[in-house]
PDB file of C-alpha atoms and ligand atoms in Angstrom:
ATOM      1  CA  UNK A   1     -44.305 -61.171  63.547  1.00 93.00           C
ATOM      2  CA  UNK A   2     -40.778 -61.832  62.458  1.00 98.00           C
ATOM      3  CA  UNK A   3     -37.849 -59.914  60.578  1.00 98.00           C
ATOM      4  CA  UNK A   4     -36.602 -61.951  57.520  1.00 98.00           C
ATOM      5  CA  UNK A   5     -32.879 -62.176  56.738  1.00 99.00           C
ATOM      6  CA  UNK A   6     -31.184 -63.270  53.340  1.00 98.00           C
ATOM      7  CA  UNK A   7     -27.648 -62.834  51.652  1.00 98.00           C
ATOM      8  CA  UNK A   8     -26.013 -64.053  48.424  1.00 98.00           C
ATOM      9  CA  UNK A   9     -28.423 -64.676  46.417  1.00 98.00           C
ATOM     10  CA  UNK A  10     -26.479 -63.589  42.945  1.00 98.00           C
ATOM     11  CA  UNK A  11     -29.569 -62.973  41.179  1.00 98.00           C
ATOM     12  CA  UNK A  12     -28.175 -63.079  37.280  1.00 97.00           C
ATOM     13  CA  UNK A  13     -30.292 -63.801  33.824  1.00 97.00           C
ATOM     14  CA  UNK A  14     -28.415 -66.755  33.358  1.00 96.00           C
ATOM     15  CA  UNK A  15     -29.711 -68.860  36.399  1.00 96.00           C
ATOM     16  CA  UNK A  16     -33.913 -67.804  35.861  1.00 96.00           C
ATOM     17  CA  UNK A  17     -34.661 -70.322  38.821  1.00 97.00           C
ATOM     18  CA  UNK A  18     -33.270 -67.812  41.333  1.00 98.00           C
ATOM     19  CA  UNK A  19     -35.104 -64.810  40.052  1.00 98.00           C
ATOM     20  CA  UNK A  20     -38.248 -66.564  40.275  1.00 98.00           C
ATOM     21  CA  UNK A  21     -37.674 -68.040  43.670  1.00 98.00           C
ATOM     22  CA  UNK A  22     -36.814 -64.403  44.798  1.00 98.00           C
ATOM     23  CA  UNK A  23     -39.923 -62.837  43.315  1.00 98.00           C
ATOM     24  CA  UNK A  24     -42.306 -66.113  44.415  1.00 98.00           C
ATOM     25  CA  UNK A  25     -40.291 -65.238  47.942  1.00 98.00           C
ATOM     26  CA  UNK A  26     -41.125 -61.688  48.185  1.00 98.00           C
ATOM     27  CA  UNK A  27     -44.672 -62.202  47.099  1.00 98.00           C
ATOM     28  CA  UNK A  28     -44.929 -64.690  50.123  1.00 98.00           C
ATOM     29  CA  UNK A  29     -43.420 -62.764  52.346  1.00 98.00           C
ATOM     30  CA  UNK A  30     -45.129 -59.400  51.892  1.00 98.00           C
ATOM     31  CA  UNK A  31     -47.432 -58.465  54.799  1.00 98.00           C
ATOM     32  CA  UNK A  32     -46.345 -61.023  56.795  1.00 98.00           C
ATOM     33  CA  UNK A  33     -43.394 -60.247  58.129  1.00 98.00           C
ATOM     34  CA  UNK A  34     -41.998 -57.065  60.002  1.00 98.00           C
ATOM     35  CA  UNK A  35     -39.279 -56.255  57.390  1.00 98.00           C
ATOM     36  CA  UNK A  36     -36.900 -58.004  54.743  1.00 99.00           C
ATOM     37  CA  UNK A  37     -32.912 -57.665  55.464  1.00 99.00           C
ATOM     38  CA  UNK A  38     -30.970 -58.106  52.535  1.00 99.00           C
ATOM     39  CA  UNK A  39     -27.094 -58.849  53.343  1.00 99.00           C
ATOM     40  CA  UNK A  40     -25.295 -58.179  50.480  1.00 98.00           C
ATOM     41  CA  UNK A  41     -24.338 -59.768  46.944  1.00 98.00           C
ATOM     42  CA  UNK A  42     -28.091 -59.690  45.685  1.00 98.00           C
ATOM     43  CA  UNK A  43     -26.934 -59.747  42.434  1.00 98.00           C
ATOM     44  CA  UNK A  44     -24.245 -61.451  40.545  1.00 98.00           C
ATOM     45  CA  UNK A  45     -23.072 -57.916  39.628  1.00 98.00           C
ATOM     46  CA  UNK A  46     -24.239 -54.843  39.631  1.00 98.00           C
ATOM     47  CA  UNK A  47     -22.512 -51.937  37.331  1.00 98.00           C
ATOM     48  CA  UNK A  48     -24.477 -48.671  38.091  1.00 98.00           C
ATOM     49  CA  UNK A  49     -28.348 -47.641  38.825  1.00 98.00           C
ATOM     50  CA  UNK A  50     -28.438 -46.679  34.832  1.00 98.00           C
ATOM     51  CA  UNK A  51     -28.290 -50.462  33.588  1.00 97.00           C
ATOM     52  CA  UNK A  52     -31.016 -51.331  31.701  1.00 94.00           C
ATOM     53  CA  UNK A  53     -30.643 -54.830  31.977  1.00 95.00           C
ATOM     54  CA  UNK A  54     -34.080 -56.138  31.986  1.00 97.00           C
ATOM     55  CA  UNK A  55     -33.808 -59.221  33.899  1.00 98.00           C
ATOM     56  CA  UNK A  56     -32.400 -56.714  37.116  1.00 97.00           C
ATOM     57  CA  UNK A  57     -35.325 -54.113  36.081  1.00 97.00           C
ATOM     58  CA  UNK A  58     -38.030 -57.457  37.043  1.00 98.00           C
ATOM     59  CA  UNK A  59     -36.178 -57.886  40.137  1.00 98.00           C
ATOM     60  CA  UNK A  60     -36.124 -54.215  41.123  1.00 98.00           C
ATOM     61  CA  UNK A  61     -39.905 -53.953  40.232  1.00 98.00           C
ATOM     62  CA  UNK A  62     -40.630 -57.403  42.539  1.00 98.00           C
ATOM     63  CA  UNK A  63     -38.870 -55.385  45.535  1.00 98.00           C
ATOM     64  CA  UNK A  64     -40.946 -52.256  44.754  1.00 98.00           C
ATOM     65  CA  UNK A  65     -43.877 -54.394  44.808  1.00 98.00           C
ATOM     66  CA  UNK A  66     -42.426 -56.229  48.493  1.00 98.00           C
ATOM     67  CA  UNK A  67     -41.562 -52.727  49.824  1.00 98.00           C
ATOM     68  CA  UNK A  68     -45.035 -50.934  49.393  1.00 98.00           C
ATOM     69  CA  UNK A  69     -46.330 -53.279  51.952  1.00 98.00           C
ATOM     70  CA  UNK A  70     -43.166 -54.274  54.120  1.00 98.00           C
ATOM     71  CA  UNK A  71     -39.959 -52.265  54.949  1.00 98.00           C
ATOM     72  CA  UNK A  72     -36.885 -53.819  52.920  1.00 98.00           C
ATOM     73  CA  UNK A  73     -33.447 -52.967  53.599  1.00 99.00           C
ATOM     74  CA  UNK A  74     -30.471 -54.009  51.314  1.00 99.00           C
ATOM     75  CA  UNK A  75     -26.437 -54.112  52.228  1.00 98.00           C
ATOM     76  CA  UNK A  76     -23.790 -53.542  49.858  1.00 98.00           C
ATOM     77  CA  UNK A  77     -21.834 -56.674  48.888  1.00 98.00           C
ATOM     78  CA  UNK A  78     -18.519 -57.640  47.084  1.00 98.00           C
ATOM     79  CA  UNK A  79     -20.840 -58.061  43.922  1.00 98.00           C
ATOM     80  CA  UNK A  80     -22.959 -55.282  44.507  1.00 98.00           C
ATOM     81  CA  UNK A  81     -21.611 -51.987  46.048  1.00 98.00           C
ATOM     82  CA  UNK A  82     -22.394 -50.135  43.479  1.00 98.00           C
ATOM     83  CA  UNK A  83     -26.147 -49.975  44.137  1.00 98.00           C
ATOM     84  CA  UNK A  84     -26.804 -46.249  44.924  1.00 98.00           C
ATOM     85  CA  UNK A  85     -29.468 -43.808  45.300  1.00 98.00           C
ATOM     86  CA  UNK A  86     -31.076 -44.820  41.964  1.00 98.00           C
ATOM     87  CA  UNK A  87     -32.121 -48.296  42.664  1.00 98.00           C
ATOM     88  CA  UNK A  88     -33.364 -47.249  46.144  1.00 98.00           C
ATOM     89  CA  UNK A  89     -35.246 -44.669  44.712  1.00 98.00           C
ATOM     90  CA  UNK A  90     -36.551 -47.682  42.049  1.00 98.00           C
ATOM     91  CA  UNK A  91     -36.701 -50.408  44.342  1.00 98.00           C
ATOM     92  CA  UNK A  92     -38.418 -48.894  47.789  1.00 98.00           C
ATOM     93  CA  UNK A  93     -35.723 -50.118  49.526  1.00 98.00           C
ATOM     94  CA  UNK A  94     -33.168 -48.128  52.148  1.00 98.00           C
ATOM     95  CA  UNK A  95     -29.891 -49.214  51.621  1.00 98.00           C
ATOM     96  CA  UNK A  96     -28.068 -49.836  55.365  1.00 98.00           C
ATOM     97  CA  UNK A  97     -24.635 -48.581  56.231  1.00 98.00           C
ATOM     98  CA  UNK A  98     -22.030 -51.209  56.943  1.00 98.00           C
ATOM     99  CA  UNK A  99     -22.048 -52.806  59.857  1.00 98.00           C
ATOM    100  CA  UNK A 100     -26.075 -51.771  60.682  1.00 98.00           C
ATOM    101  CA  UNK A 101     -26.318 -52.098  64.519  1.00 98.00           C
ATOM    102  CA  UNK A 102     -30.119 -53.764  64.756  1.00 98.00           C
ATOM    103  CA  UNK A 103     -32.323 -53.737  67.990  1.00 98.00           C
ATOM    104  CA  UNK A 104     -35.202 -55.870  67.554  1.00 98.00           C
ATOM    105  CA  UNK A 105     -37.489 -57.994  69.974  1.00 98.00           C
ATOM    106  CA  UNK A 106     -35.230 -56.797  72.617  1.00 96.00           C
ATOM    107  CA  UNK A 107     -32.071 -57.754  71.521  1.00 97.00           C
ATOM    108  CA  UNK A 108     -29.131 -56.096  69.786  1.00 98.00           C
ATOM    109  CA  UNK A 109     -27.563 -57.541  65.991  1.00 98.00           C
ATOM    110  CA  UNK A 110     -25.136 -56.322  64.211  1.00 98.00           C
ATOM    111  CA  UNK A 111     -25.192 -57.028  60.276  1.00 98.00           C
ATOM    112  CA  UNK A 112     -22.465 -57.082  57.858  1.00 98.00           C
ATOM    113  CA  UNK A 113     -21.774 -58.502  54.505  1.00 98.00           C
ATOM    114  CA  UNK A 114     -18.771 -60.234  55.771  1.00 98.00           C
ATOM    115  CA  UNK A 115     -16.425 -59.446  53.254  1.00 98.00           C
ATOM    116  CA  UNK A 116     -14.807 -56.958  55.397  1.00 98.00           C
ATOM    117  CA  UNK A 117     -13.635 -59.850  57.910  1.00 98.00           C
ATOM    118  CA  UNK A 118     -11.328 -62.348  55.326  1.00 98.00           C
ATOM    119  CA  UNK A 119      -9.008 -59.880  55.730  1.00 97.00           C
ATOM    120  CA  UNK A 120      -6.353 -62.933  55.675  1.00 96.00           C
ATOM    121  CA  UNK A 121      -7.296 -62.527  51.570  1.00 95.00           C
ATOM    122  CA  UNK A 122      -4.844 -59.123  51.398  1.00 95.00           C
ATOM    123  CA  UNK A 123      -5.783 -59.589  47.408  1.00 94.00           C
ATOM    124  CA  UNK A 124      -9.147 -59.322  47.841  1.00 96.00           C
ATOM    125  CA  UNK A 125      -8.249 -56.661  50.814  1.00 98.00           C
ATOM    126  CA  UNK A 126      -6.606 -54.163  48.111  1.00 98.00           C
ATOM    127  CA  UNK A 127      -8.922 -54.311  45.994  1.00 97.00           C
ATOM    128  CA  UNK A 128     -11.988 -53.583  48.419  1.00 98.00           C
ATOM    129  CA  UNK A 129     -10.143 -50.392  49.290  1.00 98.00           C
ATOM    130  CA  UNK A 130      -9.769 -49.452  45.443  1.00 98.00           C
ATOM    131  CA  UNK A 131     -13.194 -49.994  45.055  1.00 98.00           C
ATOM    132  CA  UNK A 132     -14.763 -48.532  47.663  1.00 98.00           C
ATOM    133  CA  UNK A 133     -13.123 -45.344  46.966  1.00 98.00           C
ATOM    134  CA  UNK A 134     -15.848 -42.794  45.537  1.00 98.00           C
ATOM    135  CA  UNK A 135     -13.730 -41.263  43.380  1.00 98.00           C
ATOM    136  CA  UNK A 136     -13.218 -44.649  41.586  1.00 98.00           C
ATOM    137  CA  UNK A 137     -16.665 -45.609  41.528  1.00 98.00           C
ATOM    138  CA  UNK A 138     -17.176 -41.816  40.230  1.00 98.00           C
ATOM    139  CA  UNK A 139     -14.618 -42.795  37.399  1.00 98.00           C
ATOM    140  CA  UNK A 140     -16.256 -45.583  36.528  1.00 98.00           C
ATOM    141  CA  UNK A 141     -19.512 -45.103  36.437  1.00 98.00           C
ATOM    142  CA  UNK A 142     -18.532 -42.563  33.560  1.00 98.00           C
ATOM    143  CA  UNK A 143     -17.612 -45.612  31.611  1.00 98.00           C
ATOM    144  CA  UNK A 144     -19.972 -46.481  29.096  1.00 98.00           C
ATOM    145  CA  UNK A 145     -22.627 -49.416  29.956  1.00 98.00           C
ATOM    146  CA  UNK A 146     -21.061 -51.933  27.971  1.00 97.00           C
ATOM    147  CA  UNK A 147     -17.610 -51.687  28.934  1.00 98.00           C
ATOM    148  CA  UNK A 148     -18.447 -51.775  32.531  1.00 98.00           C
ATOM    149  CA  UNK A 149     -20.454 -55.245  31.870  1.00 98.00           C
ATOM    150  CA  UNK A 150     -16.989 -56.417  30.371  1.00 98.00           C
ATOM    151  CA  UNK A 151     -14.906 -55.274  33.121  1.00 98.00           C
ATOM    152  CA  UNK A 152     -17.453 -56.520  35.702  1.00 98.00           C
ATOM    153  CA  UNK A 153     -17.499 -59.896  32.944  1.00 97.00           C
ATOM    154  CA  UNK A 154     -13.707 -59.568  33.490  1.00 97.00           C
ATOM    155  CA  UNK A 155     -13.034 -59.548  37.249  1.00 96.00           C
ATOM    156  CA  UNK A 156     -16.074 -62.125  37.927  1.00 95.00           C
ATOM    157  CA  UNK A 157     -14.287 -64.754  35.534  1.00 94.00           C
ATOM    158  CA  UNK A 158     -11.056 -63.961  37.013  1.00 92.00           C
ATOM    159  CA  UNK A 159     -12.574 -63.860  40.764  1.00 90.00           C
ATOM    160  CA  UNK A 160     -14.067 -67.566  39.650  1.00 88.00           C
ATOM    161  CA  UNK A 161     -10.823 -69.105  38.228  1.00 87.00           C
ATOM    162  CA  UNK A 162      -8.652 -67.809  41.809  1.00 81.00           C
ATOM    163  CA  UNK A 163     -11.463 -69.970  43.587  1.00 76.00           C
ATOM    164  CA  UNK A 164     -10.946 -72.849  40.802  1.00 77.00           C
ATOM    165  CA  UNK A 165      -7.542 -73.149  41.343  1.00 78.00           C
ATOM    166  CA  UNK A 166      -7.034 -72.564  45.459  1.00 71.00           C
ATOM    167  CA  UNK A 167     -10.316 -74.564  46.109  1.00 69.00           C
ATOM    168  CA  UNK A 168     -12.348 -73.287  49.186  1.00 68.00           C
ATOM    169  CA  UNK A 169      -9.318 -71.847  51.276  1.00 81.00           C
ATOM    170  CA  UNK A 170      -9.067 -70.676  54.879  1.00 83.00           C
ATOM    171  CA  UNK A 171      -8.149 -67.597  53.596  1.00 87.00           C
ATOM    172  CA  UNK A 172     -11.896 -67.111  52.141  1.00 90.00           C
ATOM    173  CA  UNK A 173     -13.517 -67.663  55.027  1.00 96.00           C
ATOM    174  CA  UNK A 174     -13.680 -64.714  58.301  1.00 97.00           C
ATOM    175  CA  UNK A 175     -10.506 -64.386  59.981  1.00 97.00           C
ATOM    176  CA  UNK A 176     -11.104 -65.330  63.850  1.00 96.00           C
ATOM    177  CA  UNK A 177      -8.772 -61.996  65.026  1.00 97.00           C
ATOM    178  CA  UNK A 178     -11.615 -59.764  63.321  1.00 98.00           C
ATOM    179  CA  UNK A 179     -14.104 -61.263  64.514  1.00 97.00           C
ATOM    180  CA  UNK A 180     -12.982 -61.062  67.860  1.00 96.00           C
ATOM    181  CA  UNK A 181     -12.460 -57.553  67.247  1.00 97.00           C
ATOM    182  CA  UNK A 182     -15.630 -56.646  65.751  1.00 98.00           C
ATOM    183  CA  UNK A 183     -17.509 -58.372  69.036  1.00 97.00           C
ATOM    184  CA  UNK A 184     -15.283 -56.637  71.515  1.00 95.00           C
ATOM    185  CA  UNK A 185     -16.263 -53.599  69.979  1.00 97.00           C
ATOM    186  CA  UNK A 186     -20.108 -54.379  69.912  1.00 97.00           C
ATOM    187  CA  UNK A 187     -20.857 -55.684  73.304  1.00 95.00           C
ATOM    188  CA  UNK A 188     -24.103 -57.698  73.581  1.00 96.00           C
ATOM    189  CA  UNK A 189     -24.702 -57.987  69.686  1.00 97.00           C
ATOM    190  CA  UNK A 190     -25.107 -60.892  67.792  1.00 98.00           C
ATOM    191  CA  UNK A 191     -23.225 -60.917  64.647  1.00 98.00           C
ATOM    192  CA  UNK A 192     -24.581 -61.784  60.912  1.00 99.00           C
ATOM    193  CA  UNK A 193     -23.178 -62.100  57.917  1.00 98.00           C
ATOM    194  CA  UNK A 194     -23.766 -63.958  54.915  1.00 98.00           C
ATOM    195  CA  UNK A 195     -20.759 -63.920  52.120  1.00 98.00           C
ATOM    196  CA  UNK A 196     -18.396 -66.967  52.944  1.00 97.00           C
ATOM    197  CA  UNK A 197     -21.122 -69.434  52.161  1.00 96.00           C
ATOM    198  CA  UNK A 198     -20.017 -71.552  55.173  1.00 97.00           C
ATOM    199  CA  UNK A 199     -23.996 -71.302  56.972  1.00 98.00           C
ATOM    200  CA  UNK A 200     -23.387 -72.077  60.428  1.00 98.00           C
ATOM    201  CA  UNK A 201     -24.086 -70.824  63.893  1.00 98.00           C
ATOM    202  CA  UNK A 202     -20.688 -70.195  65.772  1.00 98.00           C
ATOM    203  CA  UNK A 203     -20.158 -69.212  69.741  1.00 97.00           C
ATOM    204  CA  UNK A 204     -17.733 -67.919  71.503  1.00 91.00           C
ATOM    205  CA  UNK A 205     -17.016 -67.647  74.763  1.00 91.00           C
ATOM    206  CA  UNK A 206     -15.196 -63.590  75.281  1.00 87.00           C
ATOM    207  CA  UNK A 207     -14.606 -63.434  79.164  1.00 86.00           C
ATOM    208  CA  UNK A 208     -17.693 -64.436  80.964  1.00 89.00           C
ATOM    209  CA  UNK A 209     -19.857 -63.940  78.177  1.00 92.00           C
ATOM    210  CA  UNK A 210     -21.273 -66.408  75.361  1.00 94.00           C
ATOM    211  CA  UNK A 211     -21.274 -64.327  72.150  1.00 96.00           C
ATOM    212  CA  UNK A 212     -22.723 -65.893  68.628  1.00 98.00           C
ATOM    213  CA  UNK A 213     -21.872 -65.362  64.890  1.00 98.00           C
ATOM    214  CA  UNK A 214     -24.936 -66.137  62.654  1.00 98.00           C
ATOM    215  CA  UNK A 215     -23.437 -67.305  58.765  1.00 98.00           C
ATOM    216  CA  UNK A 216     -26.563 -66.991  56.448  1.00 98.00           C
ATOM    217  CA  UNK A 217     -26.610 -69.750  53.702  1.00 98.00           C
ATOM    218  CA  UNK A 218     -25.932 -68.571  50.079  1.00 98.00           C
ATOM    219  CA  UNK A 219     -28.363 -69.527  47.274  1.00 98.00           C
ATOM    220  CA  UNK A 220     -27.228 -71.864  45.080  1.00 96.00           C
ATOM    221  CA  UNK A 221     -27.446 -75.230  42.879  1.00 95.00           C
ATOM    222  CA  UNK A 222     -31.686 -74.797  43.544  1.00 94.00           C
ATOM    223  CA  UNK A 223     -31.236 -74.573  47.637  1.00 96.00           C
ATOM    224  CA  UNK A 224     -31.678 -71.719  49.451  1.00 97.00           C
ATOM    225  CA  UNK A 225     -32.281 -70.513  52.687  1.00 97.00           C
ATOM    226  CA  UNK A 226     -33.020 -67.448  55.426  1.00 98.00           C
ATOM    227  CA  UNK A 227     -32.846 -66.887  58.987  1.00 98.00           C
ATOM    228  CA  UNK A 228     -36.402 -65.789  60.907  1.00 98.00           C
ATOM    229  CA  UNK A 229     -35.575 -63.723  63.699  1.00 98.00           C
ATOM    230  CA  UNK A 230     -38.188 -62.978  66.287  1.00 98.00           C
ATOM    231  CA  UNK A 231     -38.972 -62.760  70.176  1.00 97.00           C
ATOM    232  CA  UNK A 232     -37.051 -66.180  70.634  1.00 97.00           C
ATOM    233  CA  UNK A 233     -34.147 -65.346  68.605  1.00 97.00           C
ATOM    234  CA  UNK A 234     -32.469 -66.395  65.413  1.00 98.00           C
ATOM    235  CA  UNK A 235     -33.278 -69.383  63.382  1.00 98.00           C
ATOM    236  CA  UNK A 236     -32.534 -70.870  60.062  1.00 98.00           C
ATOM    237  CA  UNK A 237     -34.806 -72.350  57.443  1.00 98.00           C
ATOM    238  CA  UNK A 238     -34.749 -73.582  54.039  1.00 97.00           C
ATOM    239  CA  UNK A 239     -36.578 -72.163  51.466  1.00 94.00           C
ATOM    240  CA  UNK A 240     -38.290 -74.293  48.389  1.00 75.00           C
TER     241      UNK A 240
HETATM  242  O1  LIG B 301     -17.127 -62.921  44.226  1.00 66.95           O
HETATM  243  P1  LIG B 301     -16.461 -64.229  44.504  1.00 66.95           P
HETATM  244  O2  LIG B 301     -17.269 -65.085  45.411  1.00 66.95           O
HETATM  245  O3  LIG B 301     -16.032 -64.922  43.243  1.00 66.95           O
HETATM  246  O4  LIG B 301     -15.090 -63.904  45.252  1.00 66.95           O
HETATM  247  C1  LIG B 301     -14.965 -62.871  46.201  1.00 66.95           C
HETATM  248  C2  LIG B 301     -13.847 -61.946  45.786  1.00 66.95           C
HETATM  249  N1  LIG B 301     -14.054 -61.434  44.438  1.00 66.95           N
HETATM  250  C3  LIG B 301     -14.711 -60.295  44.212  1.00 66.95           C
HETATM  251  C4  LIG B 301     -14.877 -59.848  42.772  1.00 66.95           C
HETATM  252  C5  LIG B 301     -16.303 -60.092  42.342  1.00 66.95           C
HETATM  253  O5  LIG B 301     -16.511 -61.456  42.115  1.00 66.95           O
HETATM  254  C6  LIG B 301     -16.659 -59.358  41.050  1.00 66.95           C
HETATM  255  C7  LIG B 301     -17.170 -57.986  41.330  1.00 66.95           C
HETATM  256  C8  LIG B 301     -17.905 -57.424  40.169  1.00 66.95           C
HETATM  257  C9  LIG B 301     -18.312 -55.997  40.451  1.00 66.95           C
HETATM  258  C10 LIG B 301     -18.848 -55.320  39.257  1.00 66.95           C
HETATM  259  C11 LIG B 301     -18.815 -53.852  39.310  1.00 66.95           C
HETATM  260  C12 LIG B 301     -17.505 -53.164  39.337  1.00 66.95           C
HETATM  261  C13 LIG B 301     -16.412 -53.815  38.570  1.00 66.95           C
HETATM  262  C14 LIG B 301     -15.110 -53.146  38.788  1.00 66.95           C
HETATM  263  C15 LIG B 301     -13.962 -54.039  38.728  1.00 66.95           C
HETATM  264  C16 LIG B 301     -12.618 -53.355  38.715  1.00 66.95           C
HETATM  265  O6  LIG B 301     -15.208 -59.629  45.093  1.00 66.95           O
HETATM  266  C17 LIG B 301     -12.525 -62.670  45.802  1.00 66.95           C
HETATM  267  C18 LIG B 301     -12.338 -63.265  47.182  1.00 66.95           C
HETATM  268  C19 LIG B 301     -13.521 -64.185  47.502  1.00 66.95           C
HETATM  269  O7  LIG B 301     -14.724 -63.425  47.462  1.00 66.95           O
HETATM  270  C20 LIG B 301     -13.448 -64.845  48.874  1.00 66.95           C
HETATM  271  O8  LIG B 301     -13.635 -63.905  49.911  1.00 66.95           O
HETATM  272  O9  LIG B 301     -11.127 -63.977  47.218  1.00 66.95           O
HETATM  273  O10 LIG B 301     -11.497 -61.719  45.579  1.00 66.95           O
HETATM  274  C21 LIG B 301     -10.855 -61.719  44.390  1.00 66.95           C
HETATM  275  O11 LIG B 301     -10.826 -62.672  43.674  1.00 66.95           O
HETATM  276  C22 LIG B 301     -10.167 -60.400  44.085  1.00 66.95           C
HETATM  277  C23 LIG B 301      -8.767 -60.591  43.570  1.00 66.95           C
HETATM  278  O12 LIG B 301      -8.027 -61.234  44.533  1.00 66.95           O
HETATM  279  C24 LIG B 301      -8.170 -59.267  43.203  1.00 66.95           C
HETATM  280  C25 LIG B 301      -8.549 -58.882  41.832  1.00 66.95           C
HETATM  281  C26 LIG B 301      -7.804 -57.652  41.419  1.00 66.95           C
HETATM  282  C27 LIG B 301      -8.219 -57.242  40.054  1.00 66.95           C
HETATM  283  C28 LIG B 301      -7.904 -55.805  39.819  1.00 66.95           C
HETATM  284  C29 LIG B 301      -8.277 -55.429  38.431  1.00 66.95           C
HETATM  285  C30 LIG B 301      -8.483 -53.978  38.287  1.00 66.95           C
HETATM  286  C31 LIG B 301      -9.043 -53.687  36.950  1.00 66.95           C
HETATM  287  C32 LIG B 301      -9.526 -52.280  36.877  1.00 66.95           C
HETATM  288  C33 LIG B 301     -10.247 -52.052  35.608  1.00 66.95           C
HETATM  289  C34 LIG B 301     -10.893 -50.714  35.601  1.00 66.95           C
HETATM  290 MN1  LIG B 302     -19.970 -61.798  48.926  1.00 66.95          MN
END
């Protein structure tokens, strides 16, 4: 048996392909596998358990289908940290505090989004922090439904033009001083994260010890992808 790991997949209305590789996905995978990590940035947005958008109600009904069979666990992203105790309760899945320290097949992981580590993006940085805060989440999940879809409209468009305009930066990718901290402070894991869209394997050498950063592939333009992790370690495939 294996544990299944994927990240960024955006799920959003406007691109059906992905929703239906996701559900065709889950249907495959269900019983087969030990248990489905999900890293992060599911959706394209998410703007409160309440929304009754009905393309993210067929995606929360595919997981509650996946999860009566096979645990599935789901990380807050930059897209998605809103997802609360609603959609778990909806969607059979456990949502995972950030980073989730993993032992499995006798080895130890440690998962993150990977947002947390560009912290050479002090924009993006600031506005984590805001975010984060429960008191502003509090606030504004008292907005009405449809002015949170504009806001959340508002910041994606503005997100996308800042990536228009600097192109794919250094400053988007993990900074190599948190990393380094974030494996000196977890000896022995391995590290995953998805978010940067840069799918890669990395290794380090941190005194007399090899230590590896796993980059999960984002879905996009029809490809995706997941890593497999078993009794022989991590490895990536591509999904069709
Ligand atoms: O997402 P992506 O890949 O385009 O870029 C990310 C960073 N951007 C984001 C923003 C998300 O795309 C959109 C999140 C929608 C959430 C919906 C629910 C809640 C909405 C509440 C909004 C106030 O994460 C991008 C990084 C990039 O990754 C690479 O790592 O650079 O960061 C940004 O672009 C953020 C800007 O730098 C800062 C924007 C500040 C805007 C503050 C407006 C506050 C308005 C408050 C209104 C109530
Ligand atoms: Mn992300």
């Amino acid at each position: 048996m294996a544990i299944h790991l994927i990240s960024d997949l955006h799920l959003h209305a406007e691109s059906p392909w992905l929703g239906e590789l996701f559900s065709r996905t889950l249907g495959q995978w269900a019983g087969q596998i030990d248990a489905l990590y999900i890293l992060g940035d599911l959706f394209e947005y998410w703007v409160g358990d309440d929304d009754d958008d009905p393309f993210n109600l067929t995606m929360v009904q595919a997981m509650r289908a996946f999860s009566q069979r096979t645990p599935l666990y789901v990380m807050h992203g930059n897209r998605d940290f809103l997802l609360g105790s609603g959609f778990e309760a909806q969607s059979g899945t456990h949502l995972l505090p950030e980073p989730f320290h993993l032992h499995a097949y006798q080895q130890d992981y440690l998962l993150c989004h990977g947002d947390a580590l560009c912290t050479g993006d002090t924009a993006y940085q600031q506005f984590r922090t805001m975010v984060r805060q429960p008191g502003w989440q509090h606030a504004f999940l008292q907005k009405p439904l449809p002015e949170r879809h504009a806001i959340a409209r508002h910041i994606r468009g503005q997100s996308a033009s800042r990536k228009m305009q600097d192109g794919p930066d250094e400053i988007s990718d993990v900074s190599p001083a948190a990393v380094d901290a974030l494996l000196a402070a977890n000896p022995g894991c391995v590290l995953i994260h998805g978010h940067t869209h840069r799918p890669a394997v990395h290794r380090y050498q941190q005194g007399d010890t090899l230590r590896e950063r796993w980059v999960i592939a984002d879905w996009h333009d029809g490809k995706a992808g997941y890593l497999r992790l078993d009794e022989h370690g991590l490895c990536a495939y591509e999904l069709s």
